[in-house]
Amino acid sequence: MKILAISDVHGEDNENLYKYLNNNDIDIVIITGDITNFGPLEFVDEFIGKILDCGCEVMAVPGNCDPAGICNAIRESDAICLHNNILSFDNVVLFGYGGSNPTPFDTPGEIQDNKIYGDVYELLANYDFVANDEVPKVKILVTHAPPYNTGADLTESGDHVGSQGILKSIHEFQPQINICGHIHEAKSISKIGNTTDVANPGMLKDNGAVLIDVGEGADYTIDIISLDE
């Protein structure tokens, strides 16, 4: 299974995305939030519709710059809204949580970090309660906010501004992958402990994406790619 993750669209189309999808065998496209730039919601259906036309499943979480109604807009576009949701496909399990910890900009999708921790903890714990450990699966946590103190939350000024709640949940449940976004300049793959790859594809307009190739069992590769190559 091949998964392509993009983030921080902010209402700006990128034809390189559709060219890449039409020229490569991608099963699922994951959008890790900020599809719009405070709206309009009509862009969601237009943008996701073009991805669906490339023959891919689409799943998304909202970002902090997406307005109220974003989850309904995602669903109405025939994509799957992953926010506060768990989905299993073959040997992949996806956990989704959108929005971000508070920022200096008072954006609409901000959530207190203690609530982020509680919600993400419950999401991961619910799966752990029913999981069959005899079946190896790649667990992928999809968030808009990056975990704190990683390559994915490092600003140009050198500050780490990610979510302590997401970091704590990752330490406790150790998913193999966390795909996030939010910090545009923090395109990177880094590691939490020895267990969790953290990947931020950067802004879509800069042609960044993350490609995950899941093989048999829980084997996978993860890479940052450029959509214009």
mmCIF file with all atom_site columns, N, CA and C in Angstrom, residues 155-190:
data_model
loop_
_atom_site.group_PDB
_atom_site.id
_atom_site.type_symbol
_atom_site.label_atom_id
_atom_site.label_alt_id
_atom_site.label_comp_id
_atom_site.label_asym_id
_atom_site.label_entity_id
_atom_site.label_seq_id
_atom_site.pdbx_PDB_ins_code
_atom_site.Cartn_x
_atom_site.Cartn_y
_atom_site.Cartn_z
_atom_site.occupancy
_atom_site.B_iso_or_equiv
_atom_site.pdbx_formal_charge
_atom_site.auth_seq_id
_atom_site.auth_comp_id
_atom_site.auth_asym_id
_atom_site.auth_atom_id
_atom_site.pdbx_PDB_model_num
ATOM 1   N N  . THR A 1 155 ? 10.561 26.196 14.309 1.00 0.00 ? 155 THR A N  1
ATOM 2   C CA . THR A 1 155 ? 10.324 27.399 13.516 1.00 0.00 ? 155 THR A CA 1
ATOM 3   C C  . THR A 1 155 ? 11.646 27.987 13.022 1.00 0.00 ? 155 THR A C  1
ATOM 4   N N  . GLU A 1 156 ? 11.524 28.936 12.107 1.00 0.00 ? 156 GLU A N  1
ATOM 5   C CA . GLU A 1 156 ? 12.717 29.600 11.580 1.00 0.00 ? 156 GLU A CA 1
ATOM 6   C C  . GLU A 1 156 ? 13.516 30.302 12.676 1.00 0.00 ? 156 GLU A C  1
ATOM 7   N N  . SER A 1 157 ? 12.838 30.729 13.719 1.00 0.00 ? 157 SER A N  1
ATOM 8   C CA . SER A 1 157 ? 13.522 31.415 14.822 1.00 0.00 ? 157 SER A CA 1
ATOM 9   C C  . SER A 1 157 ? 14.201 30.440 15.780 1.00 0.00 ? 157 SER A C  1
ATOM 10  N N  . GLY A 1 158 ? 14.030 29.137 15.537 1.00 0.00 ? 158 GLY A N  1
ATOM 11  C CA . GLY A 1 158 ? 14.669 28.138 16.382 1.00 0.00 ? 158 GLY A CA 1
ATOM 12  C C  . GLY A 1 158 ? 13.851 27.683 17.563 1.00 0.00 ? 158 GLY A C  1
ATOM 13  N N  . ASP A 1 159 ? 12.574 28.067 17.597 1.00 0.00 ? 159 ASP A N  1
ATOM 14  C CA . ASP A 1 159 ? 11.691 27.674 18.696 1.00 0.00 ? 159 ASP A CA 1
ATOM 15  C C  . ASP A 1 159 ? 10.937 26.395 18.346 1.00 0.00 ? 159 ASP A C  1
ATOM 16  N N  . HIS A 1 160 ? 10.697 25.546 19.341 1.00 0.00 ? 160 HIS A N  1
ATOM 17  C CA . HIS A 1 160 ? 9.829  24.391 19.200 1.00 0.00 ? 160 HIS A CA 1
ATOM 18  C C  . HIS A 1 160 ? 8.435  24.784 19.688 1.00 0.00 ? 160 HIS A C  1
ATOM 19  N N  . VAL A 1 161 ? 7.428  24.651 18.837 1.00 0.00 ? 161 VAL A N  1
ATOM 20  C CA . VAL A 1 161 ? 6.096  25.175 19.152 1.00 0.00 ? 161 VAL A CA 1
ATOM 21  C C  . VAL A 1 161 ? 5.008  24.110 19.004 1.00 0.00 ? 161 VAL A C  1
ATOM 22  N N  . GLY A 1 162 ? 5.395  22.841 18.989 1.00 0.00 ? 162 GLY A N  1
ATOM 23  C CA . GLY A 1 162 ? 4.428  21.771 18.786 1.00 0.00 ? 162 GLY A CA 1
ATOM 24  C C  . GLY A 1 162 ? 3.631  21.438 20.037 1.00 0.00 ? 162 GLY A C  1
ATOM 25  N N  . SER A 1 163 ? 2.881  20.369 19.937 1.00 0.00 ? 163 SER A N  1
ATOM 26  C CA . SER A 1 163 ? 1.953  19.970 20.996 1.00 0.00 ? 163 SER A CA 1
ATOM 27  C C  . SER A 1 163 ? 2.623  19.019 21.984 1.00 0.00 ? 163 SER A C  1
ATOM 28  N N  . GLN A 1 164 ? 2.625  19.435 23.238 1.00 0.00 ? 164 GLN A N  1
ATOM 29  C CA . GLN A 1 164 ? 3.098  18.557 24.314 1.00 0.00 ? 164 GLN A CA 1
ATOM 30  C C  . GLN A 1 164 ? 2.167  17.361 24.472 1.00 0.00 ? 164 GLN A C  1
ATOM 31  N N  . GLY A 1 165 ? 0.869  17.585 24.224 1.00 0.00 ? 165 GLY A N  1
ATOM 32  C CA . GLY A 1 165 ? -0.099 16.494 24.361 1.00 0.00 ? 165 GLY A CA 1
ATOM 33  C C  . GLY A 1 165 ? 0.116  15.390 23.346 1.00 0.00 ? 165 GLY A C  1
ATOM 34  N N  . ILE A 1 166 ? 0.401  15.769 22.108 1.00 0.00 ? 166 ILE A N  1
ATOM 35  C CA . ILE A 1 166 ? 0.674  14.758 21.084 1.00 0.00 ? 166 ILE A CA 1
ATOM 36  C C  . ILE A 1 166 ? 1.973  14.027 21.406 1.00 0.00 ? 166 ILE A C  1
ATOM 37  N N  . LEU A 1 167 ? 2.988  14.760 21.837 1.00 0.00 ? 167 LEU A N  1
ATOM 38  C CA . LEU A 1 167 ? 4.254  14.128 22.206 1.00 0.00 ? 167 LEU A CA 1
ATOM 39  C C  . LEU A 1 167 ? 4.047  13.105 23.320 1.00 0.00 ? 167 LEU A C  1
ATOM 40  N N  . LYS A 1 168 ? 3.302  13.475 24.338 1.00 0.00 ? 168 LYS A N  1
ATOM 41  C CA . LYS A 1 168 ? 3.084  12.574 25.469 1.00 0.00 ? 168 LYS A CA 1
ATOM 42  C C  . LYS A 1 168 ? 2.342  11.311 25.028 1.00 0.00 ? 168 LYS A C  1
ATOM 43  N N  . SER A 1 169 ? 1.331  11.474 24.177 1.00 0.00 ? 169 SER A N  1
ATOM 44  C CA . SER A 1 169 ? 0.573  10.318 23.678 1.00 0.00 ? 169 SER A CA 1
ATOM 45  C C  . SER A 1 169 ? 1.459  9.386  22.858 1.00 0.00 ? 169 SER A C  1
ATOM 46  N N  . ILE A 1 170 ? 2.354  9.974  22.059 1.00 0.00 ? 170 ILE A N  1
ATOM 47  C CA . ILE A 1 170 ? 3.266  9.153  21.258 1.00 0.00 ? 170 ILE A CA 1
ATOM 48  C C  . ILE A 1 170 ? 4.213  8.370  22.165 1.00 0.00 ? 170 ILE A C  1
ATOM 49  N N  . HIS A 1 171 ? 4.719  9.000  23.204 1.00 0.00 ? 171 HIS A N  1
ATOM 50  C CA . HIS A 1 171 ? 5.579  8.286  24.149 1.00 0.00 ? 171 HIS A CA 1
ATOM 51  C C  . HIS A 1 171 ? 4.841  7.106  24.781 1.00 0.00 ? 171 HIS A C  1
ATOM 52  N N  . GLU A 1 172 ? 3.564  7.288  25.055 1.00 0.00 ? 172 GLU A N  1
ATOM 53  C CA . GLU A 1 172 ? 2.815  6.265  25.782 1.00 0.00 ? 172 GLU A CA 1
ATOM 54  C C  . GLU A 1 172 ? 2.365  5.110  24.893 1.00 0.00 ? 172 GLU A C  1
ATOM 55  N N  . PHE A 1 173 ? 2.054  5.390  23.619 1.00 0.00 ? 173 PHE A N  1
ATOM 56  C CA . PHE A 1 173 ? 1.498  4.343  22.758 1.00 0.00 ? 173 PHE A CA 1
ATOM 57  C C  . PHE A 1 173 ? 2.409  3.936  21.599 1.00 0.00 ? 173 PHE A C  1
ATOM 58  N N  . GLN A 1 174 ? 3.407  4.725  21.303 1.00 0.00 ? 174 GLN A N  1
ATOM 59  C CA . GLN A 1 174 ? 4.449  4.383  20.345 1.00 0.00 ? 174 GLN A CA 1
ATOM 60  C C  . GLN A 1 174 ? 3.920  3.914  18.976 1.00 0.00 ? 174 GLN A C  1
ATOM 61  N N  . PRO A 1 175 ? 3.095  4.729  18.319 1.00 0.00 ? 175 PRO A N  1
ATOM 62  C CA . PRO A 1 175 ? 2.758  4.403  16.927 1.00 0.00 ? 175 PRO A CA 1
ATOM 63  C C  . PRO A 1 175 ? 4.019  4.449  16.083 1.00 0.00 ? 175 PRO A C  1
ATOM 64  N N  . GLN A 1 176 ? 4.032  3.694  14.995 1.00 0.00 ? 176 GLN A N  1
ATOM 65  C CA . GLN A 1 176 ? 5.232  3.684  14.159 1.00 0.00 ? 176 GLN A CA 1
ATOM 66  C C  . GLN A 1 176 ? 5.465  5.018  13.454 1.00 0.00 ? 176 GLN A C  1
ATOM 67  N N  . ILE A 1 177 ? 4.367  5.709  13.092 1.00 0.00 ? 177 ILE A N  1
ATOM 68  C CA . ILE A 1 177 ? 4.480  6.940  12.298 1.00 0.00 ? 177 ILE A CA 1
ATOM 69  C C  . ILE A 1 177 ? 3.523  7.996  12.844 1.00 0.00 ? 177 ILE A C  1
ATOM 70  N N  . ASN A 1 178 ? 3.989  9.231  12.875 1.00 0.00 ? 178 ASN A N  1
ATOM 71  C CA . ASN A 1 178 ? 3.121  10.402 13.059 1.00 0.00 ? 178 ASN A CA 1
ATOM 72  C C  . ASN A 1 178 ? 3.331  11.333 11.869 1.00 0.00 ? 178 ASN A C  1
ATOM 73  N N  . ILE A 1 179 ? 2.263  11.533 11.102 1.00 0.00 ? 179 ILE A N  1
ATOM 74  C CA . ILE A 1 179 ? 2.292  12.511 10.008 1.00 0.00 ? 179 ILE A CA 1
ATOM 75  C C  . ILE A 1 179 ? 1.585  13.760 10.493 1.00 0.00 ? 179 ILE A C  1
ATOM 76  N N  . CYS A 1 180 ? 2.195  14.906 10.285 1.00 0.00 ? 180 CYS A N  1
ATOM 77  C CA . CYS A 1 180 ? 1.650  16.152 10.796 1.00 0.00 ? 180 CYS A CA 1
ATOM 78  C C  . CYS A 1 180 ? 1.895  17.266 9.782  1.00 0.00 ? 180 CYS A C  1
ATOM 79  N N  . GLY A 1 181 ? 1.785  18.510 10.205 1.00 0.00 ? 181 GLY A N  1
ATOM 80  C CA . GLY A 1 181 ? 1.989  19.666 9.339  1.00 0.00 ? 181 GLY A CA 1
ATOM 81  C C  . GLY A 1 181 ? 2.154  20.902 10.191 1.00 0.00 ? 181 GLY A C  1
ATOM 82  N N  . HIS A 1 182 ? 1.413  21.970 9.833  1.00 0.00 ? 182 HIS A N  1
ATOM 83  C CA . HIS A 1 182 ? 1.258  23.161 10.670 1.00 0.00 ? 182 HIS A CA 1
ATOM 84  C C  . HIS A 1 182 ? 2.443  24.119 10.604 1.00 0.00 ? 182 HIS A C  1
ATOM 85  N N  . ILE A 1 183 ? 3.662  23.630 10.828 1.00 0.00 ? 183 ILE A N  1
ATOM 86  C CA . ILE A 1 183 ? 4.834  24.500 10.778 1.00 0.00 ? 183 ILE A CA 1
ATOM 87  C C  . ILE A 1 183 ? 5.425  24.388 9.374  1.00 0.00 ? 183 ILE A C  1
ATOM 88  N N  . HIS A 1 184 ? 5.177  25.402 8.557  1.00 0.00 ? 184 HIS A N  1
ATOM 89  C CA . HIS A 1 184 ? 5.445  25.319 7.124  1.00 0.00 ? 184 HIS A CA 1
ATOM 90  C C  . HIS A 1 184 ? 6.919  25.083 6.812  1.00 0.00 ? 184 HIS A C  1
ATOM 91  N N  . GLU A 1 185 ? 7.787  25.702 7.592  1.00 0.00 ? 185 GLU A N  1
ATOM 92  C CA . GLU A 1 185 ? 9.220  25.634 7.292  1.00 0.00 ? 185 GLU A CA 1
ATOM 93  C C  . GLU A 1 185 ? 9.884  24.383 7.878  1.00 0.00 ? 185 GLU A C  1
ATOM 94  N N  . ALA A 1 186 ? 9.105  23.533 8.570  1.00 0.00 ? 186 ALA A N  1
ATOM 95  C CA . ALA A 1 186 ? 9.684  22.394 9.293  1.00 0.00 ? 186 ALA A CA 1
ATOM 96  C C  . ALA A 1 186 ? 9.529  21.088 8.518  1.00 0.00 ? 186 ALA A C  1
ATOM 97  N N  . LYS A 1 187 ? 9.673  21.143 7.195  1.00 0.00 ? 187 LYS A N  1
ATOM 98  C CA . LYS A 1 187 ? 9.613  19.911 6.392  1.00 0.00 ? 187 LYS A CA 1
ATOM 99  C C  . LYS A 1 187 ? 10.742 18.993 6.831  1.00 0.00 ? 187 LYS A C  1
ATOM 100 N N  . SER A 1 188 ? 10.395 17.800 7.304  1.00 0.00 ? 188 SER A N  1
ATOM 101 C CA . SER A 1 188 ? 11.427 16.945 7.894  1.00 0.00 ? 188 SER A CA 1
ATOM 102 C C  . SER A 1 188 ? 10.873 15.568 8.214  1.00 0.00 ? 188 SER A C  1
ATOM 103 N N  . ILE A 1 189 ? 11.791 14.635 8.417  1.00 0.00 ? 189 ILE A N  1
ATOM 104 C CA . ILE A 1 189 ? 11.493 13.369 9.076  1.00 0.00 ? 189 ILE A CA 1
ATOM 105 C C  . ILE A 1 189 ? 12.428 13.262 10.261 1.00 0.00 ? 189 ILE A C  1
ATOM 106 N N  . SER A 1 190 ? 11.874 13.095 11.438 1.00 0.00 ? 190 SER A N  1
ATOM 107 C CA . SER A 1 190 ? 12.669 12.942 12.648 1.00 0.00 ? 190 SER A CA 1
ATOM 108 C C  . SER A 1 190 ? 12.137 11.741 13.428 1.00 0.00 ? 190 SER A C  1
#
